[in-house]
Coordinates of C-alpha atoms in Angstrom, one line a residue:
M7 CA 205.0 123.4 193.0
G8 CA 201.9 125.6 192.3
Y9 CA 201.1 129.1 193.5
Y10 CA 198.4 131.7 192.9
S11 CA 198.8 133.7 189.8
C12 CA 197.1 134.4 186.5
Q13 CA 197.8 134.2 182.8
M14 CA 198.3 138.0 182.4
L15 CA 200.7 138.2 185.3
E16 CA 202.7 135.2 184.2
G17 CA 202.7 136.4 180.5
M18 CA 203.6 139.9 181.8
G19 CA 200.7 141.6 180.0
L20 CA 201.6 145.2 179.5
H21 CA 198.3 147.1 179.9
I22 CA 198.3 150.9 179.5
N23 CA 194.7 151.4 180.6
G24 CA 193.6 155.0 181.5
R25 CA 194.7 158.6 181.3
I26 CA 198.4 159.0 180.8
D27 CA 198.4 162.8 181.2
C28 CA 197.7 162.8 184.9
G29 CA 200.5 160.7 186.5
K30 CA 198.1 158.1 187.7
E31 CA 198.7 154.3 188.1
V32 CA 197.6 153.2 184.7
I33 CA 200.3 150.6 183.8
G34 CA 199.3 147.2 185.0
F35 CA 199.0 143.5 184.0
C36 CA 195.3 143.3 183.3
C37 CA 192.1 145.4 183.0
E38 CA 190.1 144.0 185.9
N39 CA 188.1 146.7 187.6
L40 CA 189.4 145.9 191.1
E41 CA 191.2 148.0 193.7
N42 CA 194.8 147.2 194.7
I43 CA 195.7 145.1 191.7
P44 CA 199.4 145.5 190.7
K45 CA 200.0 148.7 188.9
V46 CA 202.6 151.4 188.5
A47 CA 202.3 155.1 187.9
F48 CA 202.8 156.8 184.5
S49 CA 205.8 159.1 184.8
A50 CA 208.1 161.3 182.7
S51 CA 210.8 158.7 182.5
P52 CA 210.2 155.8 180.1
V53 CA 213.1 153.8 181.5
E54 CA 211.9 154.2 185.1
M55 CA 208.3 153.1 184.1
L56 CA 209.6 150.0 182.4
R57 CA 211.8 149.1 185.3
N58 CA 209.0 149.7 187.8
F59 CA 206.6 147.6 185.7
V60 CA 209.0 144.6 185.5
G61 CA 209.9 145.0 189.2
Q62 CA 206.2 145.1 190.2
R63 CA 205.6 141.8 188.5
G64 CA 208.5 140.2 190.2
L65 CA 207.3 141.4 193.6
A66 CA 203.8 140.1 192.9
I67 CA 204.9 136.6 191.9
A68 CA 207.5 136.4 194.7
E69 CA 204.8 137.3 197.2
S70 CA 202.4 134.7 195.8
K71 CA 205.0 132.0 196.0
K72 CA 205.8 132.9 199.6
C73 CA 202.2 133.3 200.8
G74 CA 200.9 130.0 199.4
D75 CA 197.3 130.3 200.6
R76 CA 194.9 132.5 198.6
S77 CA 193.5 134.2 201.7
A78 CA 197.0 135.0 203.2
E79 CA 197.6 138.7 203.9
R80 CA 199.1 140.3 200.8
R81 CA 200.6 143.6 199.9
F82 CA 201.3 143.5 196.1
T83 CA 198.4 141.1 195.1
S84 CA 195.7 142.0 197.6
G85 CA 193.4 143.1 194.8
C86 CA 194.0 139.8 192.9
Q87 CA 192.5 137.8 195.8
K88 CA 189.0 138.9 194.6
C89 CA 189.6 137.9 191.0
G90 CA 188.3 134.6 189.6
Y91 CA 191.3 134.3 187.3
F92 CA 193.7 134.3 190.2
Q93 CA 194.3 130.5 190.5
N94 CA 196.6 128.0 192.1
R95 CA 198.5 126.3 189.2
S96 CA 201.9 125.2 188.2
W97 CA 202.8 128.3 186.3
A98 CA 205.7 128.7 183.8
S99 CA 207.0 131.9 182.3
D100 CA 209.8 133.0 180.0
G101 CA 209.9 136.5 181.5
L102 CA 208.8 138.2 178.3
I103 CA 205.9 140.5 177.6
H104 CA 203.4 138.5 175.5
Y105 CA 200.5 141.0 175.4
V106 CA 200.5 144.8 174.9
N107 CA 197.2 146.6 175.4
L108 CA 197.2 150.2 174.2
S109 CA 194.1 151.6 175.9
M110 CA 195.6 154.9 176.7
Y111 CA 193.7 158.2 177.0
P112 CA 193.0 160.9 176.2
S113 CA 191.8 159.4 172.9
P114 CA 188.8 160.5 170.8
C115 CA 185.8 158.4 169.9
Q116 CA 182.6 159.3 168.1
C117 CA 180.4 156.7 169.8
R118 CA 178.3 157.3 172.9
C119 CA 178.0 153.7 174.1
I120 CA 175.7 153.3 177.1
Y121 CA 178.3 151.3 178.9
C122 CA 181.1 153.8 178.4
G123 CA 181.6 157.2 180.1
I124 CA 185.0 158.0 178.5
P125 CA 183.7 160.2 175.6
Q126 CA 182.0 162.4 178.2
Q127 CA 185.4 163.4 179.6
D128 CA 187.9 165.7 178.1
Q129 CA 189.7 163.7 175.4
N130 CA 192.0 166.4 174.0
A131 CA 195.0 164.4 173.0
R132 CA 196.8 167.5 171.6
S133 CA 197.3 169.4 174.9
E134 CA 200.9 169.8 176.0
A135 CA 200.5 167.3 178.8
A136 CA 199.0 164.7 176.5
K137 CA 201.6 165.2 173.8
A138 CA 204.4 164.8 176.3
A139 CA 202.8 161.7 177.8
Y140 CA 202.3 160.1 174.4
E141 CA 206.0 160.7 173.5
T142 CA 207.0 159.1 176.8
L143 CA 204.8 156.1 176.1
F144 CA 206.2 155.6 172.6
D145 CA 209.7 155.9 174.0
M146 CA 209.0 153.3 176.6
L147 CA 207.6 150.8 174.1
E148 CA 210.5 151.3 171.7
I149 CA 213.0 150.8 174.6
A150 CA 211.1 147.6 175.6
E151 CA 211.3 146.3 172.0
N152 CA 215.0 147.3 171.6
C153 CA 216.0 145.5 174.8
G154 CA 214.1 142.4 173.7
I155 CA 211.6 142.2 176.6
I156 CA 208.6 142.1 174.3
A157 CA 208.2 138.6 172.7
P158 CA 208.4 138.6 168.9
D159 CA 205.0 136.9 168.7
A160 CA 203.4 139.2 171.3
A161 CA 199.8 140.1 170.7
W162 CA 199.1 143.9 170.4
Q163 CA 195.7 145.4 171.2
I164 CA 195.0 148.9 169.9
S165 CA 191.9 150.0 171.8
C166 CA 192.5 153.7 172.5
G167 CA 189.3 155.4 171.6
E168 CA 188.8 155.2 167.9
I169 CA 192.1 154.5 166.0
A170 CA 190.8 155.9 162.7
I171 CA 190.6 159.4 164.1
H172 CA 193.4 159.2 166.7
P173 CA 195.8 162.1 166.3
Y174 CA 198.7 159.7 166.8
K175 CA 197.4 157.1 164.5
D176 CA 200.4 157.2 162.1
R177 CA 202.8 156.7 165.0
I178 CA 200.7 153.8 166.4
M179 CA 200.5 152.2 162.9
R180 CA 204.2 152.3 162.5
L181 CA 204.7 150.8 165.9
V182 CA 202.6 147.7 165.2
R183 CA 203.3 147.2 161.5
A184 CA 203.8 143.5 160.7
K185 CA 202.9 142.6 164.2
N186 CA 200.2 140.3 165.6
A187 CA 197.9 143.3 166.1
V188 CA 194.1 143.8 166.5
F189 CA 192.7 147.2 166.0
Y190 CA 189.6 147.9 168.1
T191 CA 187.4 150.2 165.9
N192 CA 183.8 151.4 165.9
C193 CA 183.8 151.2 162.1
I194 CA 182.2 154.6 161.8
K195 CA 185.0 155.8 159.5
F196 CA 186.6 153.5 157.0
D197 CA 190.4 153.9 157.2
E198 CA 192.6 153.2 154.2
D199 CA 195.7 152.6 156.4
I200 CA 193.9 150.0 158.5
A201 CA 192.6 148.4 155.4
G202 CA 196.1 148.3 153.9
N203 CA 197.4 146.7 157.1
L204 CA 194.8 144.0 156.9
H205 CA 195.7 143.4 153.3
N206 CA 199.5 143.4 153.8
N207 CA 199.6 141.7 157.2
P208 CA 197.6 138.4 157.6
N209 CA 198.4 138.4 161.3
S210 CA 196.5 141.6 161.9
S211 CA 192.7 142.0 162.4
I212 CA 190.1 144.5 163.4
N213 CA 187.5 144.0 166.2
L214 CA 184.2 145.7 166.4
S215 CA 182.1 145.6 169.6
I216 CA 179.0 145.3 167.5
D217 CA 176.6 144.8 170.5
A218 CA 173.5 144.7 168.2
G219 CA 172.1 143.0 165.2
T220 CA 169.5 145.6 164.2
A221 CA 169.6 149.3 163.6
Q222 CA 167.2 150.0 166.4
T223 CA 169.3 148.2 169.0
W224 CA 172.5 149.7 167.6
R225 CA 171.0 153.2 168.1
R226 CA 170.0 152.3 171.6
V227 CA 173.4 150.9 172.6
K228 CA 175.7 153.3 170.6
G229 CA 173.7 156.5 170.6
L230 CA 174.1 156.8 166.8
D231 CA 171.7 156.0 163.9
N232 CA 174.3 154.7 161.4
F233 CA 174.1 150.9 161.5
E234 CA 173.9 150.6 157.7
Q235 CA 177.2 152.6 157.5
I236 CA 178.8 150.3 160.0
T237 CA 177.9 147.1 158.2
S238 CA 179.0 148.7 154.9
N239 CA 182.4 149.6 156.3
L240 CA 182.8 146.1 157.8
A241 CA 182.2 144.7 154.3
R242 CA 184.8 147.0 152.9
Y243 CA 187.4 145.9 155.4
Y244 CA 186.4 142.3 154.7
A245 CA 187.0 142.9 151.0
E246 CA 190.5 144.3 151.7
S247 CA 191.6 141.5 154.0
A248 CA 194.3 139.1 153.1
K249 CA 192.3 136.1 154.4
P250 CA 189.0 135.3 156.1
G251 CA 189.0 135.7 159.9
Q252 CA 190.6 139.1 160.0
I253 CA 187.3 140.7 160.9
T254 CA 186.4 139.8 164.5
L255 CA 183.4 140.8 166.5
K256 CA 182.5 141.2 170.1
Y257 CA 179.1 141.3 171.7
I258 CA 178.7 142.9 175.1
V259 CA 175.5 141.2 176.4
L260 CA 173.3 143.8 178.1
P261 CA 170.1 142.2 179.6
D262 CA 166.9 143.9 178.5
V263 CA 168.8 146.0 176.0
N264 CA 170.3 143.8 173.3
D265 CA 169.4 140.3 174.2
I266 CA 166.4 139.7 171.9
Y267 CA 166.0 137.0 169.3
E268 CA 166.0 139.4 166.3
D269 CA 169.4 140.9 167.3
Y270 CA 171.0 137.5 167.8
V271 CA 169.7 136.1 164.5
S272 CA 170.6 139.1 162.5
L273 CA 174.1 139.1 164.1
V274 CA 174.6 135.5 163.0
E275 CA 173.6 136.4 159.4
I276 CA 176.1 139.3 159.4
M277 CA 178.8 137.0 160.6
K278 CA 178.1 134.5 157.9
V279 CA 178.4 137.1 155.1
L280 CA 181.7 138.3 156.5
E281 CA 183.0 134.8 157.2
V282 CA 183.5 135.6 160.9
P283 CA 183.9 132.1 162.4
S284 CA 183.7 133.0 166.1
L285 CA 182.2 135.6 168.4
L286 CA 183.6 137.0 171.7
L287 CA 180.9 137.3 174.3
S288 CA 181.5 139.9 176.9
R289 CA 179.7 141.9 179.6
D290 CA 179.5 145.4 181.0
T291 CA 182.7 145.3 183.1
R292 CA 181.7 148.4 185.1
V293 CA 179.4 146.3 187.2
K294 CA 181.2 143.0 187.1
Y295 CA 182.0 143.0 190.8
T296 CA 178.9 144.8 192.0
I297 CA 176.2 142.9 190.1
S298 CA 173.3 141.4 192.2
Q299 CA 172.5 137.7 192.0
E300 CA 169.3 138.4 190.2
E301 CA 171.1 140.5 187.6
C302 CA 173.8 137.9 187.2
T303 CA 171.1 135.3 186.5
K304 CA 169.6 137.4 183.8
L305 CA 173.1 138.1 182.3
T306 CA 174.1 134.4 182.2
G307 CA 170.8 133.5 180.7
A308 CA 171.0 136.1 178.0
A309 CA 174.6 135.1 177.2
A310 CA 173.6 131.4 177.1
Y311 CA 170.8 132.1 174.6
L312 CA 173.3 133.8 172.2
L313 CA 175.8 131.1 172.7
A314 CA 173.2 128.5 171.8
I315 CA 172.1 130.4 168.7
C316 CA 175.7 130.7 167.5
G317 CA 176.3 127.0 168.2
K318 CA 173.3 126.0 166.2
N319 CA 174.7 128.0 163.3
G320 CA 178.2 126.6 163.5
I321 CA 179.7 129.7 165.0
S322 CA 182.1 129.2 167.9
C323 CA 182.2 131.5 170.9
S324 CA 184.6 132.5 173.6
L325 CA 183.7 134.1 176.9
S326 CA 185.4 137.2 178.1
N327 CA 185.1 138.9 181.5
Y328 CA 182.9 136.2 182.9
T329 CA 184.1 134.5 186.0
P330 CA 185.0 130.8 185.6
E331 CA 181.8 129.8 187.4
E332 CA 179.6 132.1 185.3
S333 CA 181.3 130.7 182.1
R334 CA 180.5 127.2 183.3
Q335 CA 176.8 128.1 183.9
I336 CA 176.5 129.8 180.5
V337 CA 177.9 126.8 178.6
E338 CA 175.7 124.4 180.5
M339 CA 172.6 126.5 179.9
A340 CA 173.4 126.8 176.2
K341 CA 173.7 123.0 176.0
E342 CA 170.3 122.6 177.7
I343 CA 168.7 125.2 175.3
L344 CA 169.9 123.2 172.3
R345 CA 169.0 119.9 173.9
M346 CA 165.4 121.1 174.5
G347 CA 165.2 122.6 171.0
Q348 CA 164.2 126.0 172.4
I349 CA 165.6 127.9 169.4

C-alpha cells in the first residue's frame, strides 16, 4: 500500500543545513526552501538531537500513512505538501541514514556568488558558541556511527562553506576518511589533504559548482577574477585522483547570466580534458518556489540548451532542484533542439 513520502525522508537523509550556533531548527531530511518541512532544533545534547531527528521522521511517515490523501490536513509534513518530490509510492526503508549532508555554518568561503548571501553574514567559526556547537555536532555524528544508525555505504556531502579553509577541516577529514564522500569546493585553494583523499579513496570525489565556461562569466557569477587558477587547480586534483570520475561539476543555470553558447561550449571542453563524464544541472534554489511563469520558461529553455549541447558531446546530465514537471519539459526541449539541429 502506497503513501506520500520522498526519497530523503525514506532514506532518512541527515541534513545539517544552516547555523548551528543559534539553536535554530537546522537538522532536517532535505534542503528544500519550504516552510514547515520536518526539522528539529540544534541543541547542546547530541543524544537528544539524534533521538529527536529519528523521532521526527517516524512521526512524519506515520502521519503520511494515516492521512492517505496528499491534501489532507497535516502537522508534521504540511510543508512537504508543496514539494514536487512528495509522491504517492510503495516506499521501503531499512531505517538507516543513507545520506549525511554537512552544510553547517558558520563556515568561511572566499567566493561572493551572486546566488549566495552566506558570505555576507558573520562566519566566525571560532567563537565560543560556534566551537561548542561544532563539538556537539561531531559528538552526534560519532554517536550515530557507533550505534550503527548510519549505513556503511551512506553518501556524505561536505558542503560547509569552503572545506579547504575550514577551521575544523582536519576533524571533518578524519570523520569521512574512507567513506563515500564528496567535498564541495570552490577550488580557489588547492588542498593537499583533499588531493590525498582522492588518491587514497576511489569512493571520494570533489564537486565544483563551476557555473561558467569563460573567465568573464565566472567573474560575473563568482565575484572573483581567477578562472585560470580554478581550472589549474581542477587539473591538479584530476592528476591526483585514483581514477577518472572523481572530479564532478555542477552548473547552476542563471538565465541572462551564464546561459550563452560560449560558456556552454567551453564548459564541455573543460569536462573532456578532465574526463568528467556527467554534469549536474541545477538552479537558484532561493527562488524555486517564487519564480514567475515567464522566468520559469526562460530557465527551462536555458537548461534544455545546455542539456542538448552536453548530449551532442556524449556527456550525460542529471537534473537537480527542478520539479518533476520542469525536468520533463527540459528533457523534451533538449530532444527537440537536437532533432532540429539547432546546435
